[in-house]
CSV table of C-alpha atoms in Angstrom, one decimal:
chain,number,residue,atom,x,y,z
A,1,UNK,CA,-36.0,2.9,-41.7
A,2,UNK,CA,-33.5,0.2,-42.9
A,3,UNK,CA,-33.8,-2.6,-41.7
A,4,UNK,CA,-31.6,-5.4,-39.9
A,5,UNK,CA,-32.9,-9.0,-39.2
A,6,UNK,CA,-33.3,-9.6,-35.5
A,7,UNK,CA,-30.7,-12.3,-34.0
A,8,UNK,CA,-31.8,-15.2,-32.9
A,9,UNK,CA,-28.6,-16.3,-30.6
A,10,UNK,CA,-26.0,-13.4,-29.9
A,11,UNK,CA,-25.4,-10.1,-28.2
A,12,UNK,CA,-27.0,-6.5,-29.1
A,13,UNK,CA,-24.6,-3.7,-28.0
A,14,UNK,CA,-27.3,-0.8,-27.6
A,15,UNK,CA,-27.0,2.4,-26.6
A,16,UNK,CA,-23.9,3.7,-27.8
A,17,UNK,CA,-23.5,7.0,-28.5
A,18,UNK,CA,-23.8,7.8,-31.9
A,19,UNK,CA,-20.2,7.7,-34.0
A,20,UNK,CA,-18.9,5.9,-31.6
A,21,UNK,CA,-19.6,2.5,-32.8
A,22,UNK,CA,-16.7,2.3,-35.2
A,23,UNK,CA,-14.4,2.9,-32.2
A,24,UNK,CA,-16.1,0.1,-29.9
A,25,UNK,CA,-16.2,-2.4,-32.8
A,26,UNK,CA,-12.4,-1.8,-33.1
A,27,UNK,CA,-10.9,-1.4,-29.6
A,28,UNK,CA,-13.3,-4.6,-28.3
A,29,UNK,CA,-11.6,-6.7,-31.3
A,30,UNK,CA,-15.0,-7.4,-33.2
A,31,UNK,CA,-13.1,-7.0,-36.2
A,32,UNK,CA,-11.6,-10.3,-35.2
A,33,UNK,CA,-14.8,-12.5,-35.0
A,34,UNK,CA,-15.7,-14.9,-37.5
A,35,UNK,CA,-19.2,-14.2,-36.8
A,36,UNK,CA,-21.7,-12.2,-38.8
A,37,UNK,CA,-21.5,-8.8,-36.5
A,38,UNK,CA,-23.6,-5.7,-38.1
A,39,UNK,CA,-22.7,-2.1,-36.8
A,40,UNK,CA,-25.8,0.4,-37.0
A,41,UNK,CA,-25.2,4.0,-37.6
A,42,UNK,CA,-27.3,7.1,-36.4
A,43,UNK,CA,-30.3,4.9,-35.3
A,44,UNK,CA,-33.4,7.2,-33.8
A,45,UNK,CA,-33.6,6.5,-30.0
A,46,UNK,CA,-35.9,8.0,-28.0
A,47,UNK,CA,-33.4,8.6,-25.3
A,48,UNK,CA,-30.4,9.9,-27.1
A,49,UNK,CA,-31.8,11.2,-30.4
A,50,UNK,CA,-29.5,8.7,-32.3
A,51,UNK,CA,-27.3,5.8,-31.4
A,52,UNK,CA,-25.0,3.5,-33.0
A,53,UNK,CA,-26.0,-0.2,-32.5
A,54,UNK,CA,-23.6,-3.7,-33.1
A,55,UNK,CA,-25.6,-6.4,-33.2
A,56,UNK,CA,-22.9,-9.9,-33.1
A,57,UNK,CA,-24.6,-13.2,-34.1
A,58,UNK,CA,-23.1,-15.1,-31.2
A,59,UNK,CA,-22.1,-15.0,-28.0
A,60,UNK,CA,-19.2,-13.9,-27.0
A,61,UNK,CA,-17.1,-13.2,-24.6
A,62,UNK,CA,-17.0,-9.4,-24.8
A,63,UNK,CA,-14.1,-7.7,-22.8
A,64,UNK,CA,-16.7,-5.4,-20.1
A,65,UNK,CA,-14.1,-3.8,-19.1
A,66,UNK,CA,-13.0,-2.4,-22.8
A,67,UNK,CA,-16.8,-1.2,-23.1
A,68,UNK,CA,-17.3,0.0,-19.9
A,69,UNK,CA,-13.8,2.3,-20.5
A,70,UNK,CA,-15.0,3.3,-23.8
A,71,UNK,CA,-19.0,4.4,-23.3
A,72,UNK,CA,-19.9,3.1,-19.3
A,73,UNK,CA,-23.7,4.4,-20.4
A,74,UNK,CA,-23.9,1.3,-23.3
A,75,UNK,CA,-26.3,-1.7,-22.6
A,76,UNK,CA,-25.6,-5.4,-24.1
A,77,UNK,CA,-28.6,-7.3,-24.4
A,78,UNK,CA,-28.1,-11.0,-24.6
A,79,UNK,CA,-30.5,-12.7,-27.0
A,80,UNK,CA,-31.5,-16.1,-27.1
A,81,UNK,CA,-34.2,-17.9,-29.4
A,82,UNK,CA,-34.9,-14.4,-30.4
A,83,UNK,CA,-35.5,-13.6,-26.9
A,84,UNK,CA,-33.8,-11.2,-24.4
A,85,UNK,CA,-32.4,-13.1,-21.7
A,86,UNK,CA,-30.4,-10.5,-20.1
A,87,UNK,CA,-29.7,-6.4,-19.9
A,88,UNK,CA,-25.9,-5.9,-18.7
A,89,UNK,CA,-25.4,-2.6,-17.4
A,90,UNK,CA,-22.0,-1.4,-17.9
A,91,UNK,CA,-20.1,0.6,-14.9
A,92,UNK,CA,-16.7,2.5,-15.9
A,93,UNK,CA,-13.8,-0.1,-14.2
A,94,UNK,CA,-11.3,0.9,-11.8
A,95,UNK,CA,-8.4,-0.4,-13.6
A,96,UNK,CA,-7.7,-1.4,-17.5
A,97,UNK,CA,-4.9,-3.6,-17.9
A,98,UNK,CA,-3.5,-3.5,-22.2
A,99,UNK,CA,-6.5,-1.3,-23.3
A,100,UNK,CA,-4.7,1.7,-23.2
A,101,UNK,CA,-1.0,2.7,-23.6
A,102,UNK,CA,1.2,5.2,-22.0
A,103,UNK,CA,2.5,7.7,-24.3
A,104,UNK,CA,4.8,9.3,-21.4
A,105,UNK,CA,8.1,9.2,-22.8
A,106,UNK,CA,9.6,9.5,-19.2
A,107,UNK,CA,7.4,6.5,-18.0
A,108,UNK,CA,9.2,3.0,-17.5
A,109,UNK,CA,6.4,1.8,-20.0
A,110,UNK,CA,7.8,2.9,-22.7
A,111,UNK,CA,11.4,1.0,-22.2
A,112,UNK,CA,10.4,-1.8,-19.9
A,113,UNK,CA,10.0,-4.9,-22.1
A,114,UNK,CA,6.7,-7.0,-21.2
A,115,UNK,CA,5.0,-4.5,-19.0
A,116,UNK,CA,1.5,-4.9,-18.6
A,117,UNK,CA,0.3,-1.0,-19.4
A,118,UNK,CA,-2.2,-0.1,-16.2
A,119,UNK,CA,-4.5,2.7,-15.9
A,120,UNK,CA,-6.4,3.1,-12.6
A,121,UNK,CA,-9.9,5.4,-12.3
A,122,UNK,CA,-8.6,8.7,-10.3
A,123,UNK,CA,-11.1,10.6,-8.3
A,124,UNK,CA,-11.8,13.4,-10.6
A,125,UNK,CA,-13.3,10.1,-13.7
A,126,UNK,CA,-9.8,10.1,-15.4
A,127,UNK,CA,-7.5,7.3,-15.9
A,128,UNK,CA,-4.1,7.9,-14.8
A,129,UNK,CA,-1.0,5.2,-15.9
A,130,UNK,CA,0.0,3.4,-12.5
A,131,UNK,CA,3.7,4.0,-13.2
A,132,UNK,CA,3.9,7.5,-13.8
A,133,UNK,CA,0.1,8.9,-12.7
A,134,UNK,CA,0.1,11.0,-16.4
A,135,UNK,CA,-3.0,11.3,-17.2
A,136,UNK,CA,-4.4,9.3,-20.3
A,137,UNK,CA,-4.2,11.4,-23.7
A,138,UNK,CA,-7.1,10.3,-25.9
A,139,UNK,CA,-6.8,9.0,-29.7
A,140,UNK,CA,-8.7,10.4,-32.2
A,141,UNK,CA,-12.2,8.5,-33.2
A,142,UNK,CA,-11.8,4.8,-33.9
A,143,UNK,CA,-7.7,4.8,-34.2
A,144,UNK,CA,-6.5,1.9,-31.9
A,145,UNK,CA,-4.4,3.2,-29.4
B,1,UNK,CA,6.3,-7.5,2.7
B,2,UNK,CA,6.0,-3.7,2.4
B,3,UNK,CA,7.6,-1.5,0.1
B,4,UNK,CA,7.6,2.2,-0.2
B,5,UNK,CA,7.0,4.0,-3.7
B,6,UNK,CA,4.7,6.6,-2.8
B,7,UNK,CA,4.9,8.4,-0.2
B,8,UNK,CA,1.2,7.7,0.7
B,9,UNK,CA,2.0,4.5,1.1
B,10,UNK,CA,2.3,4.7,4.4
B,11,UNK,CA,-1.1,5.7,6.1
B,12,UNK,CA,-1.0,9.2,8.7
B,13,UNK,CA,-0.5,6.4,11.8
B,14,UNK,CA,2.1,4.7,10.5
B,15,UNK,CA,3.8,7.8,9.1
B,16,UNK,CA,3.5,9.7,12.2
B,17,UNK,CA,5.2,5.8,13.8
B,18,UNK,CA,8.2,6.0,11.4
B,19,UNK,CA,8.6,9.4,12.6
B,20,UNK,CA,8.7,9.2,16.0
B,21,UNK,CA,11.6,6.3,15.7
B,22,UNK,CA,13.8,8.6,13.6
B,23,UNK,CA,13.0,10.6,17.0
B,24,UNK,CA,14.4,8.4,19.0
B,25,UNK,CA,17.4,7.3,16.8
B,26,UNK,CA,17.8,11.2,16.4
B,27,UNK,CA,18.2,11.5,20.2
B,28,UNK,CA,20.6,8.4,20.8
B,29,UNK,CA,22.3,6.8,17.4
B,30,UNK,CA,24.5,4.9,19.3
B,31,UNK,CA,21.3,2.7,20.7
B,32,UNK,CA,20.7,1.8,16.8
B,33,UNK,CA,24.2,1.1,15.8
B,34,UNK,CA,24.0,-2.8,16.1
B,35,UNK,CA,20.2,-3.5,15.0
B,36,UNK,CA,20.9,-4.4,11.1
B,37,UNK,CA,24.1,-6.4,11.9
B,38,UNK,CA,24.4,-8.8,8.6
B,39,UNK,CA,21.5,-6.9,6.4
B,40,UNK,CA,23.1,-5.9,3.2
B,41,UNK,CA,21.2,-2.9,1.2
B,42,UNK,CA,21.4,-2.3,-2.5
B,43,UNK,CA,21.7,0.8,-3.9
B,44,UNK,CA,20.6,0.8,-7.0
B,45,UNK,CA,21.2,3.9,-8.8
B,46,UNK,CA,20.8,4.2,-12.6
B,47,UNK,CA,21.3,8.1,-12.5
B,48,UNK,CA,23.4,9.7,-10.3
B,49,UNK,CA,22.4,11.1,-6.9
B,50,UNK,CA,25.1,11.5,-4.7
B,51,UNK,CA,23.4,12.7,-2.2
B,52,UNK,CA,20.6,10.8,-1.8
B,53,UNK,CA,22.7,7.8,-2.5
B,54,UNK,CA,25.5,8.8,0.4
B,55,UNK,CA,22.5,9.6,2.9
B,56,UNK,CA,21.2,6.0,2.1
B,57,UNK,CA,24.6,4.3,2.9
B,58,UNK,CA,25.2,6.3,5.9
B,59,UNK,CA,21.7,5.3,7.1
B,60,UNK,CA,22.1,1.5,6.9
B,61,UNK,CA,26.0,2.1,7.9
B,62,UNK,CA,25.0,3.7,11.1
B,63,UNK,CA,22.7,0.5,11.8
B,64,UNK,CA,25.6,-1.9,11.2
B,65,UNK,CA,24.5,-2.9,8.1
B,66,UNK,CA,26.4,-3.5,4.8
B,67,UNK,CA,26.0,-1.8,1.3
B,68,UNK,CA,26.5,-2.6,-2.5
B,69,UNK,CA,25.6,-1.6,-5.3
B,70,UNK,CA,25.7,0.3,-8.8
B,71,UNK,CA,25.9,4.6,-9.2
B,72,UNK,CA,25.1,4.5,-12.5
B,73,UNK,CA,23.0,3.0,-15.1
B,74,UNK,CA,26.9,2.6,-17.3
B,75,UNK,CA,27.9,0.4,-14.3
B,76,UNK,CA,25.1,-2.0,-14.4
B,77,UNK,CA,23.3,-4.9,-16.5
B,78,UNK,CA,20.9,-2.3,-17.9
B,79,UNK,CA,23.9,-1.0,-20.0
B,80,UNK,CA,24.0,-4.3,-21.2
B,81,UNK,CA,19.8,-4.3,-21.9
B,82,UNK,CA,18.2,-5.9,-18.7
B,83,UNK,CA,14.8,-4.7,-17.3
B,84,UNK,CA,14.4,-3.5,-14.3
B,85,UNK,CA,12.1,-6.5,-13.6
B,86,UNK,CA,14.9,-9.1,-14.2
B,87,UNK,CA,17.7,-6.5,-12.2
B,88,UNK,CA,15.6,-6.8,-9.0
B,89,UNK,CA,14.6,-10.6,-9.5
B,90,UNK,CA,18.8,-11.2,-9.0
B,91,UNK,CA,19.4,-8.6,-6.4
B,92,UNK,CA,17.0,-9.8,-4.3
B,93,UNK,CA,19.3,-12.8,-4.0
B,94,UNK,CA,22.1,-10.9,-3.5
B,95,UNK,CA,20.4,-8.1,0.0
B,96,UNK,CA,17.9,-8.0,2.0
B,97,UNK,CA,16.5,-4.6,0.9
B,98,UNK,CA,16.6,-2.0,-1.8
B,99,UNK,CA,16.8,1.8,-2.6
B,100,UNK,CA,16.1,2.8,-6.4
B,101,UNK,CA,17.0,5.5,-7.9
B,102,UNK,CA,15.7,5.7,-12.1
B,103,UNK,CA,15.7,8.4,-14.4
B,104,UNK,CA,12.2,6.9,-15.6
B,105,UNK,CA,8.7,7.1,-13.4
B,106,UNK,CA,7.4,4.2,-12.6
B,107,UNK,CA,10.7,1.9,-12.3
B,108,UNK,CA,10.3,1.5,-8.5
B,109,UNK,CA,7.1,0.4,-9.0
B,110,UNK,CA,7.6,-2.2,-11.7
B,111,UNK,CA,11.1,-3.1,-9.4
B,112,UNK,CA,8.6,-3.8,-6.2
B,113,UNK,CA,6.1,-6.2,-8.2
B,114,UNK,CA,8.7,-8.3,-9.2
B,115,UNK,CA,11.1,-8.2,-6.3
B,116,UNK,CA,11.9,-10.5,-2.8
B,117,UNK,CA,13.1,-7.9,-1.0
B,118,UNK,CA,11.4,-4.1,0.6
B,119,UNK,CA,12.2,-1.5,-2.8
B,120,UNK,CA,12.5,1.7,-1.5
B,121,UNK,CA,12.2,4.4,-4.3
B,122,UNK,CA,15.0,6.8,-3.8
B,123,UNK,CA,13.6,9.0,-7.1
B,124,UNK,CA,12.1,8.2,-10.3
B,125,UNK,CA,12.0,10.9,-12.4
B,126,UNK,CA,10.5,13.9,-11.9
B,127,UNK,CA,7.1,11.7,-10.6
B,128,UNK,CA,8.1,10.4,-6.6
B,129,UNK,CA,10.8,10.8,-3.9
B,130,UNK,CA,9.0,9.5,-0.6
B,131,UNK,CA,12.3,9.7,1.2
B,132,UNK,CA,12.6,13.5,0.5
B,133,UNK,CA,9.2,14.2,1.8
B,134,UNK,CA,9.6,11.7,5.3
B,135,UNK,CA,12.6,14.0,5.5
B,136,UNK,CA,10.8,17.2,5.8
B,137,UNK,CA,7.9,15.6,7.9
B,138,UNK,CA,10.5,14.8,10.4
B,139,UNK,CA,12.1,18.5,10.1
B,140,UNK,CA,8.6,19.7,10.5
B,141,UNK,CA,8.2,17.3,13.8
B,142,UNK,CA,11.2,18.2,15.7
B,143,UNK,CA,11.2,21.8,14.9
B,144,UNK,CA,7.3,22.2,15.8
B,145,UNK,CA,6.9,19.1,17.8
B,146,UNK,CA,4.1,18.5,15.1
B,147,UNK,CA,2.6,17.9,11.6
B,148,UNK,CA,-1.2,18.7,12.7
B,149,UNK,CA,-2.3,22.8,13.4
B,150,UNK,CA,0.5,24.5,11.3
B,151,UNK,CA,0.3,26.9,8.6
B,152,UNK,CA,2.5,25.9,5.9
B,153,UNK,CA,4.2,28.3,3.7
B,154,UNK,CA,5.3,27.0,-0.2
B,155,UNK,CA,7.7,29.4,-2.1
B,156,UNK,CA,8.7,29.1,-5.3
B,157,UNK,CA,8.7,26.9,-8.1
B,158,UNK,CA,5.5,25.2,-7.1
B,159,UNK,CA,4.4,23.8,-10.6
B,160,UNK,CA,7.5,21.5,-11.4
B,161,UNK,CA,8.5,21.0,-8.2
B,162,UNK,CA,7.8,17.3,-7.2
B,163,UNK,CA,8.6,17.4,-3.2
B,164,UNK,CA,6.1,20.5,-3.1
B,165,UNK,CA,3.7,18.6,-4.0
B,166,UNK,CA,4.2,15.1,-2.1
B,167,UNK,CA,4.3,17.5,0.9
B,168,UNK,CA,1.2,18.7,0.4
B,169,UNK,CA,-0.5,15.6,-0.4
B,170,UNK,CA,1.1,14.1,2.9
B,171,UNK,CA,0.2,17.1,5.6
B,172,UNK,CA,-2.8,17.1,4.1
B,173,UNK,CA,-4.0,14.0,5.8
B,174,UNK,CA,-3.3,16.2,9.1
B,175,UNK,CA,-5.5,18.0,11.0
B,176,UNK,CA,-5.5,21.8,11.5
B,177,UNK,CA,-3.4,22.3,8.3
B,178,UNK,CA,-3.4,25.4,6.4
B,179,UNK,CA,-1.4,26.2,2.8
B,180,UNK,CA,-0.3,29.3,1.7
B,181,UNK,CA,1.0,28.8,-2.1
B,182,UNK,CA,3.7,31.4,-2.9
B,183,UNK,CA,4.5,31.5,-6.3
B,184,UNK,CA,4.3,33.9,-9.7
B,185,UNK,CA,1.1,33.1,-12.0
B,186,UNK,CA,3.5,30.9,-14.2
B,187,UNK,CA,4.6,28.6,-11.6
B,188,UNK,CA,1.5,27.9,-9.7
B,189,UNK,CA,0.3,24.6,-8.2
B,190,UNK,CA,-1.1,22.3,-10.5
B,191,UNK,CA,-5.0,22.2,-11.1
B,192,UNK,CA,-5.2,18.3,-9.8
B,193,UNK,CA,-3.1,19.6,-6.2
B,194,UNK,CA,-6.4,21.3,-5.8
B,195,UNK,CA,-9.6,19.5,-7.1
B,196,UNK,CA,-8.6,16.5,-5.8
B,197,UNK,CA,-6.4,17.0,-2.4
B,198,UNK,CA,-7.5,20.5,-1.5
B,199,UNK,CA,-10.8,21.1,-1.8
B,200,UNK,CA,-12.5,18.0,-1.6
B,201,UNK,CA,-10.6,17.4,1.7
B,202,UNK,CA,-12.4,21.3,2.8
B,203,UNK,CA,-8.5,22.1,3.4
B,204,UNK,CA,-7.9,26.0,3.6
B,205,UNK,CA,-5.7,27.7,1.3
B,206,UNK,CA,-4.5,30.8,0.2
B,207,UNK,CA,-2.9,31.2,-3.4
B,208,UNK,CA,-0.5,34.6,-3.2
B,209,UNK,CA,2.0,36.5,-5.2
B,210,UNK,CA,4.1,38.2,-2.3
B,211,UNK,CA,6.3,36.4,-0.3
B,212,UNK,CA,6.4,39.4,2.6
B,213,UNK,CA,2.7,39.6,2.9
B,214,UNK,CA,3.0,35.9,3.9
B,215,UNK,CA,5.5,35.7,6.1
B,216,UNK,CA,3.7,36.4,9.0
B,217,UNK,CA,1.1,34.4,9.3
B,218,UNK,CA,3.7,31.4,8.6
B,219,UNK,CA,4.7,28.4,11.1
B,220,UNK,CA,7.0,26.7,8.3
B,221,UNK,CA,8.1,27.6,5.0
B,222,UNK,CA,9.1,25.8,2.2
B,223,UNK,CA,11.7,27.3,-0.2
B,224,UNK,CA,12.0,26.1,-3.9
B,225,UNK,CA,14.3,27.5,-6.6
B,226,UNK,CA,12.4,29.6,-9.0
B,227,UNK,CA,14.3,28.3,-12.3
B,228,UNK,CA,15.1,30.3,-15.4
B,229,UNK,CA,14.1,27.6,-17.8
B,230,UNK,CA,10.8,27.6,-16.9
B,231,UNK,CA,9.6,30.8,-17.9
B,232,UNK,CA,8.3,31.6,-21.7
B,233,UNK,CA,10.2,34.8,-21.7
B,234,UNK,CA,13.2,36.2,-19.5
B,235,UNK,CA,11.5,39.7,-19.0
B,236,UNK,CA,9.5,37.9,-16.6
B,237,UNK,CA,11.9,35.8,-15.3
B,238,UNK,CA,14.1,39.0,-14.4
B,239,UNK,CA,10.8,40.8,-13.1
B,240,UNK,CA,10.0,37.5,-10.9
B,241,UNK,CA,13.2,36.1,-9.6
B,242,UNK,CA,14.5,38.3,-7.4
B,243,UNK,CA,10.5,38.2,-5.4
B,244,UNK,CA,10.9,34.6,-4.6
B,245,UNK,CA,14.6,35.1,-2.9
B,246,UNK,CA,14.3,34.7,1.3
B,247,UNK,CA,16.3,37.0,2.4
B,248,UNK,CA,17.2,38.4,6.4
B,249,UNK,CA,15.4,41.3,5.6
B,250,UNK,CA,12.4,39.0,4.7
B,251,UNK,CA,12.6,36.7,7.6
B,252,UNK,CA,12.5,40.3,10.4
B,253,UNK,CA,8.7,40.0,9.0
B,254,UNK,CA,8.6,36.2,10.3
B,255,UNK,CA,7.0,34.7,13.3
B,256,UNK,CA,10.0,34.2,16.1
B,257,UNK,CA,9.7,30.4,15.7
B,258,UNK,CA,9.1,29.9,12.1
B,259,UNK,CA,11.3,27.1,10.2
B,260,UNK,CA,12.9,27.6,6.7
B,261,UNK,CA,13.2,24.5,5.1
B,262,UNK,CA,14.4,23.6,1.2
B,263,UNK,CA,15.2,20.3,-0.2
B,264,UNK,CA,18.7,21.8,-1.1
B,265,UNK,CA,20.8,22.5,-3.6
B,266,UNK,CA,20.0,25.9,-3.0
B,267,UNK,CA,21.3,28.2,-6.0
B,268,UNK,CA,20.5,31.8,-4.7
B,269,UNK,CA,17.0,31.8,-3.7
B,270,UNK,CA,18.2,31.9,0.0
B,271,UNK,CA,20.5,34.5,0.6
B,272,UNK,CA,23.5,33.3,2.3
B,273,UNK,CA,22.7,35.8,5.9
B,274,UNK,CA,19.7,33.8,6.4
B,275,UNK,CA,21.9,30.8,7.4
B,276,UNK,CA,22.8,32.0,11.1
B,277,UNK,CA,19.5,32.8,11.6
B,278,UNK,CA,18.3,30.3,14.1
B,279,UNK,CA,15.2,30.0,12.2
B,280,UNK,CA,17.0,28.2,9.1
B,281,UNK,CA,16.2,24.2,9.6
B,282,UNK,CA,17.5,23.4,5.7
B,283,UNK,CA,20.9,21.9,6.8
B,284,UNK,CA,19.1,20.0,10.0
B,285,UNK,CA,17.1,18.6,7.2
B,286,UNK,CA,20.7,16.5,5.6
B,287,UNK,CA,21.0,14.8,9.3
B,288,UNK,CA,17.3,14.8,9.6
B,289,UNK,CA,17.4,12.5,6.0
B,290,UNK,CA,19.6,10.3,7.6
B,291,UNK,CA,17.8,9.4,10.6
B,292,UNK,CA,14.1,9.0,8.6
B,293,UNK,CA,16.3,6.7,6.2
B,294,UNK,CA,17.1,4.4,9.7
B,295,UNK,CA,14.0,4.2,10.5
B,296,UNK,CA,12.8,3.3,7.2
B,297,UNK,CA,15.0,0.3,6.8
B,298,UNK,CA,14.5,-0.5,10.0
B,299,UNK,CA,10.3,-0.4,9.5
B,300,UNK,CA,10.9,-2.2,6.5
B,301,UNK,CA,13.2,-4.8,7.5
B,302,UNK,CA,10.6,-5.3,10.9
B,303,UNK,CA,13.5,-4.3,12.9
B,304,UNK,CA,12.1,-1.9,15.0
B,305,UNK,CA,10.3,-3.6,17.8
């Protein structure tokens, strides 16, 4: 198996499913750390068969509510002196404010200048813009929306 | 400060409140005609809507209020490039309360966050028009003296058809309610109308192709154009249309004290004899606009007590 040196001070994002990794590192804007931040591919997990893994060698403030949207079943384990300090369960969060966009041409959204783009949790798990209740329309893997 | 963008903004109590004032101002205008003496609405319409616009003057008119405002987007600053958000921040200087009227869904909304002043969304889009479906509540209430214990007939066009499915969403909160959804295959109520009002709420329904076998089982029922445009292929629409038309021949299979409403225009999907028939509430439902729009600005304005 290859191997990745543990962290001493950082986060481990664990759990994810695998593929999906790519996407998390984008849309949670790891691509923007200055930090050393590894992305593991297809690693065996007894739970899930395989899993993709980012391990960031600091710590951050990650955006929950970005993850939680994006894979609510990912852990982040805090690590300090090569110790971890904390599990964070994620839950899936009732509203995203600027994670998503609209792509409703009829919705104010996309001719209102400075709107904040809102997308609260509907009963049946979907996310449904706050202006004109459309539905959200997913990307394909990893594109920013 | 309330505002009203959805029409389930308003909970069942304070609903069924709003009604029974337009009630009341039904019954005796004249009482009502001094209450919003020096209260200025906007109306501000970037499409037009000359109905909904006229019934909204009228409304504050009758309460001896004042109106301004725009008919079209050409005649205001969002010709000129303003956002809605800055349009409401300077009308709310200007009145003391709103009606919006946008072609796009959502403006009402992003109007109320911004404004100092109740924004009442007179139609955005093809998403929300509360003021449409307080209208047909209160046509429902006068004609049965009820919203709860009714069996509600929807004709038509029940796929596209926006105040279809506001009503349903808002007598669903009522007790005793039944649906029975008229409407070809092509046309029928969306999935969501379903797994996430309908069922969940354990509310009976019945999803049929025939208007007749419906009719008598109906206390109200609720026309809607069937439209040409929306079918894939006009062999259908020919095939379809003329099942979906109410006709006096129809309504001889209809309880004695059903109501007919539609959110009018009608094109031809009521045939004009139905109109004498004492049974046809659609026109009632113009004045009955009228009065619900009263007692909204009143409710709003916290005039009524």
């Amino acid at each position: 198996m290859l191997n990745i040196d543990s962290i001493q001070n950082g986060l481990v994002i664990d759990h994810i499913k695998a593929g999906a990794g790519m996407r998390i590192y984008q849309l949670a804007g790891l691509d923007r750390l200055d930090c050393c931040v590894a992305i593991i591919r297809n690693a065996r997990s007894n739970k899930y068969g395989h899993k993709d893994i980012i391990k960031i060698e600091s710590v951050i403030d990650l955006d929950l509510a970005v993850l939680g949207y994006l894979d609510p079943n990912v852990t982040i384990d805090v690590i300090q002196n090569g110790e971890i300090v904390e599990k964070k369960q994620l839950d899936r969060p009732k509203q995203l404010v600027n994670i998503i966009r609209c792509r409703n041409p009829r919705c104010i959204t996309s001719v209102e200048e400075e709107i904040d783009h809102i997308f609260n949790l509907s009963a049946n798990g979907r996310y449904r813009c706050a202006y004109c209740e459309e539905e959200e329309r997913h990307n394909p893997e990893g594109k920013k929306h | 400060m309330r505002h009203l963008i959805d029409p389930l903004d308003f909970t069942l109590e304070e609903t069924e409140r709003l009604l029974i004032l337009a009630d009341k101002i039904a019954q005796d205008p004249a009482a009502y005609q001094e209450v919003a003496r020096h209260k200025k609405l906007a109306t501000l319409f970037y499409e037009p809507s000359t109905r909904t616009r006229l019934s909204f003057e009228a409304a504050m008119l009758n309460l001896g209020g004042s109106v301004l405002g725009f008919s079209s987007a050409d005649a205001s600053s969002a010709a000129k490039g303003e956002s809605v958000a800055d349009t409401i921040r300077v009308i709310s200087c200007y009145a003391d309360i709103a009606a919006m009227r946008h072609p796009k869904e959502g403006a009402p909304l992003r109007a109320a966050h911004y404004s100092r002043i109740p924004v009442i969304n007179a139609g955005d889009g093809g998403h929300q028009h509360p003021t449409q479906t307080l209208t047909d509540l209160l046509t429902i209430r006068r004609r049965k003296g009820r919203l709860g214990g009714l069996t509600i007939g929807l004709c038509g066009d029940l796929k596209f058809g926006r105040t279809v499915h506001s009503l349903i969403m808002s007598l669903a909160r009522c007790k005793g309610i039944r649906f029975v959804l008229i409407s070809p295959e092509e046309l029928r109520v969306p999935d969501y109308i379903i797994t996430e009002t309908l069922r969940p709420n354990g509310i009976p329904y019945e999803e049929i192709r025939s208007l007749e076998r419906a009719m008598p089982s109906l206390d109200i029922l609720y026309m809607t154009r069937v439209q040409r445009e929306r079918f894939f292929n006009e062999e259908d629409y020919i095939r379809l249309k003329d099942s979906y038309i109410l006709t006096a021949e129809k309504m001889k299979l209809a309880k004695p004290d059903m109501a007919v409403l539609h959110p009018l225009p009608r094109v031809n999907e009521i045939a004009l004899n139905v109109d004498s028939d004492p049974r046809a509430a659609y026109f009632e439902q113009a004045q009955n606009g009228v009065y619900v729009r009263m007692a909204l600005i009143m409710t709003l304005l916290g005039l009524e007590k």
